[in-house]
Amino acid sequence: MFGGWYAGTAGAGGTVTLASTAFNFTTTAVTEDLTLYAKWLHTNFTGTAAEFLAADFVPNNNATTAYTITITSATNDELKSIGKALGKSTSSNYKGGVYVNLDLSGCGATEIPNDAFNASSSNIPNLKQYLTGITLPNTLIKIGHCALSECTALSGTLTIPASVEYLGYLCFEGTSLSGLSYENTTSIWKKYDWNDNLMSNVNPTTCPALDKLGSYSSGRTSWRRQ
């Protein structure tokens, strides 16, 4: 979507750094030739994590027409940056105020780091309402502690890829998810305590239920696929 005309500074490789505010045709006197650049705002998006973090979005969409953000390539650490961009205004490429279904299925990441999308964090509280859906990558091995905690707008059934081997404590605590769907329904999972000790008094299971991963009543325990 067209976002206005901006002055800018051309750099190497044809890149342009736009001014922070749009050009004001009413108050700015033009006394010489001037080049202005069109600013384009995204609604849906497909690209790498780095491209996403540099992109500008049309703000103030709504939950019923959430934007689909498809990340084609991302490191584990870049997922943390995506969480921050969606959760709180810290820079000009702030994405907060945009309802998003986040598709990470082809991004190549192997881990959702601890607290990456933890909306209870003071850094990214706006994720509570704006992250409405997420698709996990089929390369994923680990979902870290509190990875998606307090994302209250996150609903429906979340698919856990067959590659996942570790589910951190409270990784889905406080979400509105209705359940989990495991691509691998035959492997045995065992429970570990806060100090990574096997809890021999807890029976292994084939598919840990949502309430075992998303409730303080279950304690700070994690599950590992055997």
PDB file of C-alpha atoms in Angstrom:
ATOM      1  CA  MET A   1       0.000   0.000   0.000  1.00  0.00           C
ATOM      2  CA  PHE A   2       1.288   3.494  -0.859  1.00  0.00           C
ATOM      3  CA  GLY A   3       2.552   5.222   2.257  1.00  0.00           C
ATOM      4  CA  GLY A   4       3.479   8.686   1.016  1.00  0.00           C
ATOM      5  CA  TRP A   5       6.385  10.574  -0.544  1.00  0.00           C
ATOM      6  CA  TYR A   6       9.655  10.860   1.356  1.00  0.00           C
ATOM      7  CA  ALA A   7      12.992  12.557   0.917  1.00  0.00           C
ATOM      8  CA  GLY A   8      15.827  10.071   1.069  1.00  0.00           C
ATOM      9  CA  THR A   9      19.525   9.427   0.851  1.00  0.00           C
ATOM     10  CA  ALA A  10      20.725   7.011  -1.813  1.00  0.00           C
ATOM     11  CA  GLY A  11      23.378   4.518  -0.706  1.00  0.00           C
ATOM     12  CA  ALA A  12      25.450   1.709  -2.119  1.00  0.00           C
ATOM     13  CA  GLY A  13      23.722  -0.864  -4.294  1.00  0.00           C
ATOM     14  CA  GLY A  14      20.748   1.359  -4.974  1.00  0.00           C
ATOM     15  CA  THR A  15      19.463   1.294  -1.389  1.00  0.00           C
ATOM     16  CA  VAL A  16      17.701   4.385  -0.118  1.00  0.00           C
ATOM     17  CA  THR A  17      17.326   5.542   3.483  1.00  0.00           C
ATOM     18  CA  LEU A  18      14.059   7.423   3.784  1.00  0.00           C
ATOM     19  CA  ALA A  19      13.522  10.423   5.997  1.00  0.00           C
ATOM     20  CA  SER A  20      11.708   9.684   9.250  1.00  0.00           C
ATOM     21  CA  THR A  21       8.664  11.765   8.240  1.00  0.00           C
ATOM     22  CA  ALA A  22       6.829  12.251   4.964  1.00  0.00           C
ATOM     23  CA  PHE A  23       7.603  15.226   2.773  1.00  0.00           C
ATOM     24  CA  ASN A  24       5.279  18.124   3.547  1.00  0.00           C
ATOM     25  CA  PHE A  25       4.254  19.726   0.268  1.00  0.00           C
ATOM     26  CA  THR A  26       2.405  22.526   2.069  1.00  0.00           C
ATOM     27  CA  THR A  27       5.141  23.857   4.348  1.00  0.00           C
ATOM     28  CA  THR A  28       8.343  22.914   2.541  1.00  0.00           C
ATOM     29  CA  ALA A  29       9.641  25.359  -0.032  1.00  0.00           C
ATOM     30  CA  VAL A  30      11.226  23.711  -3.078  1.00  0.00           C
ATOM     31  CA  THR A  31      13.992  25.895  -4.491  1.00  0.00           C
ATOM     32  CA  GLU A  32      15.889  23.310  -6.529  1.00  0.00           C
ATOM     33  CA  ASP A  33      15.481  19.918  -8.155  1.00  0.00           C
ATOM     34  CA  LEU A  34      14.396  17.380  -5.568  1.00  0.00           C
ATOM     35  CA  THR A  35      14.079  13.603  -5.674  1.00  0.00           C
ATOM     36  CA  LEU A  36      11.315  12.052  -3.582  1.00  0.00           C
ATOM     37  CA  TYR A  37      10.761   8.350  -3.007  1.00  0.00           C
ATOM     38  CA  ALA A  38       7.508   6.460  -2.639  1.00  0.00           C
ATOM     39  CA  LYS A  39       7.162   4.548   0.611  1.00  0.00           C
ATOM     40  CA  TRP A  40       5.339   1.230   0.378  1.00  0.00           C
ATOM     41  CA  LEU A  41       3.688  -0.438   3.345  1.00  0.00           C
ATOM     42  CA  HIS A  42       3.121  -4.178   3.655  1.00  0.00           C
ATOM     43  CA  THR A  43      -0.043  -5.992   4.552  1.00  0.00           C
ATOM     44  CA  ASN A  44       0.775  -9.680   4.016  1.00  0.00           C
ATOM     45  CA  PHE A  45       4.487 -10.429   3.769  1.00  0.00           C
ATOM     46  CA  THR A  46       6.845 -13.152   2.535  1.00  0.00           C
ATOM     47  CA  GLY A  47      10.598 -12.861   3.046  1.00  0.00           C
ATOM     48  CA  THR A  48      13.558 -13.459   5.327  1.00  0.00           C
ATOM     49  CA  ALA A  49      13.665 -12.420   8.975  1.00  0.00           C
ATOM     50  CA  ALA A  50      16.052  -9.586   8.108  1.00  0.00           C
ATOM     51  CA  GLU A  51      13.700  -8.306   5.398  1.00  0.00           C
ATOM     52  CA  PHE A  52      10.755  -8.517   7.788  1.00  0.00           C
ATOM     53  CA  LEU A  53      12.573  -6.530  10.456  1.00  0.00           C
ATOM     54  CA  ALA A  54      13.293  -3.773   7.919  1.00  0.00           C
ATOM     55  CA  ALA A  55       9.744  -3.652   6.528  1.00  0.00           C
ATOM     56  CA  ASP A  56       7.000  -1.181   7.356  1.00  0.00           C
ATOM     57  CA  PHE A  57       3.406  -2.308   7.788  1.00  0.00           C
ATOM     58  CA  VAL A  58      -0.006  -0.728   7.454  1.00  0.00           C
ATOM     59  CA  PRO A  59      -1.006  -0.354  11.120  1.00  0.00           C
ATOM     60  CA  ASN A  60      -4.329  -0.897  12.821  1.00  0.00           C
ATOM     61  CA  ASN A  61      -5.681  -3.916  10.974  1.00  0.00           C
ATOM     62  CA  ASN A  62      -7.980  -6.168  13.010  1.00  0.00           C
ATOM     63  CA  ALA A  63      -7.985  -9.670  14.407  1.00  0.00           C
ATOM     64  CA  THR A  64     -10.521 -10.986  11.897  1.00  0.00           C
ATOM     65  CA  THR A  65      -8.256 -10.038   8.982  1.00  0.00           C
ATOM     66  CA  ALA A  66      -4.852 -10.755  10.503  1.00  0.00           C
ATOM     67  CA  TYR A  67      -1.898 -10.327   8.167  1.00  0.00           C
ATOM     68  CA  THR A  68      -0.072 -13.489   7.106  1.00  0.00           C
ATOM     69  CA  ILE A  69       3.635 -13.050   7.785  1.00  0.00           C
ATOM     70  CA  THR A  70       5.665 -15.839   6.122  1.00  0.00           C
ATOM     71  CA  ILE A  71       9.308 -15.979   7.170  1.00  0.00           C
ATOM     72  CA  THR A  72      11.378 -17.879   4.622  1.00  0.00           C
ATOM     73  CA  SER A  73      14.693 -17.857   6.512  1.00  0.00           C
ATOM     74  CA  ALA A  74      15.569 -17.124  10.140  1.00  0.00           C
ATOM     75  CA  THR A  75      18.174 -18.008  12.720  1.00  0.00           C
ATOM     76  CA  ASN A  76      17.057 -18.988  16.206  1.00  0.00           C
ATOM     77  CA  ASP A  77      18.144 -15.589  17.552  1.00  0.00           C
ATOM     78  CA  GLU A  78      16.259 -13.770  14.786  1.00  0.00           C
ATOM     79  CA  LEU A  79      13.046 -15.336  16.083  1.00  0.00           C
ATOM     80  CA  LYS A  80      13.607 -13.368  19.294  1.00  0.00           C
ATOM     81  CA  SER A  81      13.939 -10.191  17.246  1.00  0.00           C
ATOM     82  CA  ILE A  82      10.673 -10.977  15.464  1.00  0.00           C
ATOM     83  CA  GLY A  83       8.939 -11.360  18.832  1.00  0.00           C
ATOM     84  CA  LYS A  84      10.240  -7.977  19.947  1.00  0.00           C
ATOM     85  CA  ALA A  85       9.223  -6.290  16.690  1.00  0.00           C
ATOM     86  CA  LEU A  86       5.677  -7.627  16.990  1.00  0.00           C
ATOM     87  CA  GLY A  87       5.412  -6.869  20.681  1.00  0.00           C
ATOM     88  CA  LYS A  88       6.567  -3.327  21.395  1.00  0.00           C
ATOM     89  CA  SER A  89       7.564  -0.079  19.696  1.00  0.00           C
ATOM     90  CA  THR A  90      11.331   0.248  19.987  1.00  0.00           C
ATOM     91  CA  SER A  91      12.282   1.565  16.539  1.00  0.00           C
ATOM     92  CA  SER A  92      10.919   2.888  13.258  1.00  0.00           C
ATOM     93  CA  ASN A  93      10.193  -0.656  12.044  1.00  0.00           C
ATOM     94  CA  TYR A  94       7.870  -1.350  14.976  1.00  0.00           C
ATOM     95  CA  LYS A  95       5.229  -3.941  14.040  1.00  0.00           C
ATOM     96  CA  GLY A  96       3.061  -3.671  17.168  1.00  0.00           C
ATOM     97  CA  GLY A  97      -0.573  -2.827  16.487  1.00  0.00           C
ATOM     98  CA  VAL A  98      -0.665  -5.349  13.643  1.00  0.00           C
ATOM     99  CA  TYR A  99      -2.614  -8.598  14.025  1.00  0.00           C
ATOM    100  CA  VAL A 100      -0.499 -11.429  12.648  1.00  0.00           C
ATOM    101  CA  ASN A 101      -0.648 -15.096  11.724  1.00  0.00           C
ATOM    102  CA  LEU A 102       3.050 -15.972  11.762  1.00  0.00           C
ATOM    103  CA  ASP A 103       4.121 -18.736   9.358  1.00  0.00           C
ATOM    104  CA  LEU A 104       7.567 -20.074  10.289  1.00  0.00           C
ATOM    105  CA  SER A 105       7.103 -23.422   8.529  1.00  0.00           C
ATOM    106  CA  GLY A 106       9.928 -22.896   6.036  1.00  0.00           C
ATOM    107  CA  CYS A 107      12.253 -20.636   8.029  1.00  0.00           C
ATOM    108  CA  GLY A 108      14.791 -23.362   8.919  1.00  0.00           C
ATOM    109  CA  ALA A 109      15.067 -22.511  12.620  1.00  0.00           C
ATOM    110  CA  THR A 110      15.810 -25.368  15.015  1.00  0.00           C
ATOM    111  CA  GLU A 111      14.749 -23.715  18.251  1.00  0.00           C
ATOM    112  CA  ILE A 112      12.158 -21.290  19.558  1.00  0.00           C
ATOM    113  CA  PRO A 113      14.426 -19.744  22.211  1.00  0.00           C
ATOM    114  CA  ASN A 114      13.400 -19.273  25.835  1.00  0.00           C
ATOM    115  CA  ASP A 115      10.941 -16.338  26.127  1.00  0.00           C
ATOM    116  CA  ALA A 116      11.158 -15.581  22.374  1.00  0.00           C
ATOM    117  CA  PHE A 117       7.423 -14.816  22.180  1.00  0.00           C
ATOM    118  CA  ASN A 118       6.740 -14.507  25.910  1.00  0.00           C
ATOM    119  CA  ALA A 119       4.078 -11.806  26.122  1.00  0.00           C
ATOM    120  CA  SER A 120       4.408 -11.570  29.916  1.00  0.00           C
ATOM    121  CA  SER A 121       7.846 -10.040  29.357  1.00  0.00           C
ATOM    122  CA  SER A 122       8.032  -6.268  29.839  1.00  0.00           C
ATOM    123  CA  ASN A 123       9.794  -6.117  26.472  1.00  0.00           C
ATOM    124  CA  ILE A 124       6.972  -7.475  24.315  1.00  0.00           C
ATOM    125  CA  PRO A 125       3.610  -7.146  26.132  1.00  0.00           C
ATOM    126  CA  ASN A 126       1.613  -6.316  22.992  1.00  0.00           C
ATOM    127  CA  LEU A 127       1.983  -9.882  21.764  1.00  0.00           C
ATOM    128  CA  LYS A 128      -0.866 -10.704  24.135  1.00  0.00           C
ATOM    129  CA  GLN A 129      -3.367  -9.408  21.617  1.00  0.00           C
ATOM    130  CA  TYR A 130      -1.578  -9.271  18.275  1.00  0.00           C
ATOM    131  CA  LEU A 131      -0.142 -12.764  17.713  1.00  0.00           C
ATOM    132  CA  THR A 132      -3.240 -14.671  16.613  1.00  0.00           C
ATOM    133  CA  GLY A 133      -1.632 -17.735  15.007  1.00  0.00           C
ATOM    134  CA  ILE A 134       1.707 -19.458  14.484  1.00  0.00           C
ATOM    135  CA  THR A 135       2.926 -22.332  12.296  1.00  0.00           C
ATOM    136  CA  LEU A 136       6.102 -23.996  13.544  1.00  0.00           C
ATOM    137  CA  PRO A 137       8.982 -25.046  11.239  1.00  0.00           C
ATOM    138  CA  ASN A 138       9.470 -28.723  10.377  1.00  0.00           C
ATOM    139  CA  THR A 139      13.147 -28.296  11.294  1.00  0.00           C
ATOM    140  CA  LEU A 140      12.290 -27.432  14.897  1.00  0.00           C
ATOM    141  CA  ILE A 141      13.999 -29.486  17.620  1.00  0.00           C
ATOM    142  CA  LYS A 142      13.375 -27.444  20.758  1.00  0.00           C
ATOM    143  CA  ILE A 143      10.599 -25.213  22.066  1.00  0.00           C
ATOM    144  CA  GLY A 144      12.179 -23.270  24.904  1.00  0.00           C
ATOM    145  CA  HIS A 145      10.923 -22.358  28.350  1.00  0.00           C
ATOM    146  CA  CYS A 146       8.030 -19.833  28.259  1.00  0.00           C
ATOM    147  CA  ALA A 147       8.483 -19.612  24.477  1.00  0.00           C
ATOM    148  CA  LEU A 148       4.876 -18.522  23.814  1.00  0.00           C
ATOM    149  CA  SER A 149       3.663 -17.708  27.327  1.00  0.00           C
ATOM    150  CA  GLU A 150       0.776 -15.273  27.756  1.00  0.00           C
ATOM    151  CA  CYS A 151       0.018 -14.968  24.025  1.00  0.00           C
ATOM    152  CA  THR A 152      -3.663 -14.818  24.875  1.00  0.00           C
ATOM    153  CA  ALA A 153      -4.824 -14.226  21.286  1.00  0.00           C
ATOM    154  CA  LEU A 154      -3.139 -17.459  20.168  1.00  0.00           C
ATOM    155  CA  SER A 155      -5.978 -19.938  19.711  1.00  0.00           C
ATOM    156  CA  GLY A 156      -6.955 -23.150  17.957  1.00  0.00           C
ATOM    157  CA  THR A 157      -4.885 -26.329  17.749  1.00  0.00           C
ATOM    158  CA  LEU A 158      -1.114 -26.003  17.425  1.00  0.00           C
ATOM    159  CA  THR A 159       0.721 -28.639  15.369  1.00  0.00           C
ATOM    160  CA  ILE A 160       3.943 -29.926  16.945  1.00  0.00           C
ATOM    161  CA  PRO A 161       6.305 -31.023  14.135  1.00  0.00           C
ATOM    162  CA  ALA A 162       7.692 -34.564  14.217  1.00  0.00           C
ATOM    163  CA  SER A 163      11.216 -33.132  14.555  1.00  0.00           C
ATOM    164  CA  VAL A 164      10.572 -31.639  18.012  1.00  0.00           C
ATOM    165  CA  GLU A 165      12.502 -33.358  20.810  1.00  0.00           C
ATOM    166  CA  TYR A 166      12.160 -30.904  23.696  1.00  0.00           C
ATOM    167  CA  LEU A 167       9.236 -28.983  25.183  1.00  0.00           C
ATOM    168  CA  GLY A 168      10.250 -26.407  27.794  1.00  0.00           C
ATOM    169  CA  TYR A 169       8.387 -25.575  30.962  1.00  0.00           C
ATOM    170  CA  LEU A 170       5.413 -23.229  30.638  1.00  0.00           C
ATOM    171  CA  CYS A 171       6.022 -22.953  26.891  1.00  0.00           C
ATOM    172  CA  PHE A 172       2.280 -22.463  26.229  1.00  0.00           C
ATOM    173  CA  GLU A 173       1.210 -21.064  29.615  1.00  0.00           C
ATOM    174  CA  GLY A 174      -1.543 -18.469  29.367  1.00  0.00           C
ATOM    175  CA  THR A 175      -2.355 -18.947  25.670  1.00  0.00           C
ATOM    176  CA  SER A 176      -5.855 -19.580  24.342  1.00  0.00           C
ATOM    177  CA  LEU A 177      -4.791 -22.726  22.492  1.00  0.00           C
ATOM    178  CA  SER A 178      -7.404 -25.457  22.638  1.00  0.00           C
ATOM    179  CA  GLY A 179      -4.979 -28.324  22.143  1.00  0.00           C
ATOM    180  CA  LEU A 180      -1.868 -29.754  20.502  1.00  0.00           C
ATOM    181  CA  SER A 181      -1.625 -31.983  17.447  1.00  0.00           C
ATOM    182  CA  TYR A 182       1.527 -34.119  17.306  1.00  0.00           C
ATOM    183  CA  GLU A 183       2.847 -35.215  13.925  1.00  0.00           C
ATOM    184  CA  ASN A 184       4.750 -37.949  15.770  1.00  0.00           C
ATOM    185  CA  THR A 185       2.255 -39.848  17.920  1.00  0.00           C
ATOM    186  CA  THR A 186       4.349 -42.914  18.748  1.00  0.00           C
ATOM    187  CA  SER A 187       7.515 -41.649  20.446  1.00  0.00           C
ATOM    188  CA  ILE A 188       7.757 -41.756  24.213  1.00  0.00           C
ATOM    189  CA  TRP A 189       8.232 -38.512  26.174  1.00  0.00           C
ATOM    190  CA  LYS A 190       9.656 -38.321  29.688  1.00  0.00           C
ATOM    191  CA  LYS A 191       9.328 -35.518  32.210  1.00  0.00           C
ATOM    192  CA  TYR A 192      12.232 -33.625  33.783  1.00  0.00           C
ATOM    193  CA  ASP A 193      12.306 -31.287  36.755  1.00  0.00           C
ATOM    194  CA  TRP A 194      13.693 -27.780  37.220  1.00  0.00           C
ATOM    195  CA  ASN A 195      17.242 -29.159  37.546  1.00  0.00           C
ATOM    196  CA  ASP A 196      16.923 -31.402  34.460  1.00  0.00           C
ATOM    197  CA  ASN A 197      16.558 -34.540  36.551  1.00  0.00           C
ATOM    198  CA  LEU A 198      14.316 -37.292  35.196  1.00  0.00           C
ATOM    199  CA  MET A 199      11.118 -37.472  37.243  1.00  0.00           C
ATOM    200  CA  SER A 200      10.838 -41.193  37.758  1.00  0.00           C
ATOM    201  CA  ASN A 201       7.532 -40.788  39.597  1.00  0.00           C
ATOM    202  CA  VAL A 202       5.827 -39.400  36.469  1.00  0.00           C
ATOM    203  CA  ASN A 203       4.665 -41.898  33.879  1.00  0.00           C
ATOM    204  CA  PRO A 204       6.046 -41.381  30.368  1.00  0.00           C
ATOM    205  CA  THR A 205       3.539 -40.415  27.702  1.00  0.00           C
ATOM    206  CA  THR A 206       3.307 -40.479  23.927  1.00  0.00           C
ATOM    207  CA  CYS A 207       1.945 -36.937  23.586  1.00  0.00           C
ATOM    208  CA  PRO A 208       2.175 -34.479  26.513  1.00  0.00           C
ATOM    209  CA  ALA A 209      -1.161 -32.718  26.863  1.00  0.00           C
ATOM    210  CA  LEU A 210      -1.490 -28.963  26.691  1.00  0.00           C
ATOM    211  CA  ASP A 211      -2.227 -28.660  30.408  1.00  0.00           C
ATOM    212  CA  LYS A 212       1.080 -30.388  31.174  1.00  0.00           C
ATOM    213  CA  LEU A 213       2.944 -27.722  29.212  1.00  0.00           C
ATOM    214  CA  GLY A 214       0.919 -24.610  29.871  1.00  0.00           C
ATOM    215  CA  SER A 215      -0.059 -24.462  33.500  1.00  0.00           C
ATOM    216  CA  TYR A 216       1.733 -23.331  36.625  1.00  0.00           C
ATOM    217  CA  SER A 217      -0.012 -26.156  38.460  1.00  0.00           C
ATOM    218  CA  SER A 218       2.210 -28.590  36.541  1.00  0.00           C
ATOM    219  CA  GLY A 219       5.320 -26.929  37.937  1.00  0.00           C
ATOM    220  CA  ARG A 220       8.419 -25.821  36.086  1.00  0.00           C
ATOM    221  CA  THR A 221       9.022 -29.083  34.318  1.00  0.00           C
ATOM    222  CA  SER A 222       9.925 -29.961  30.762  1.00  0.00           C
ATOM    223  CA  TRP A 223       9.421 -32.965  28.476  1.00  0.00           C
ATOM    224  CA  ARG A 224      11.977 -34.725  26.289  1.00  0.00           C
ATOM    225  CA  ARG A 225      11.315 -37.150  23.474  1.00  0.00           C
ATOM    226  CA  GLN A 226      13.206 -40.403  23.912  1.00  0.00           C
TER     227      GLN A 226
END
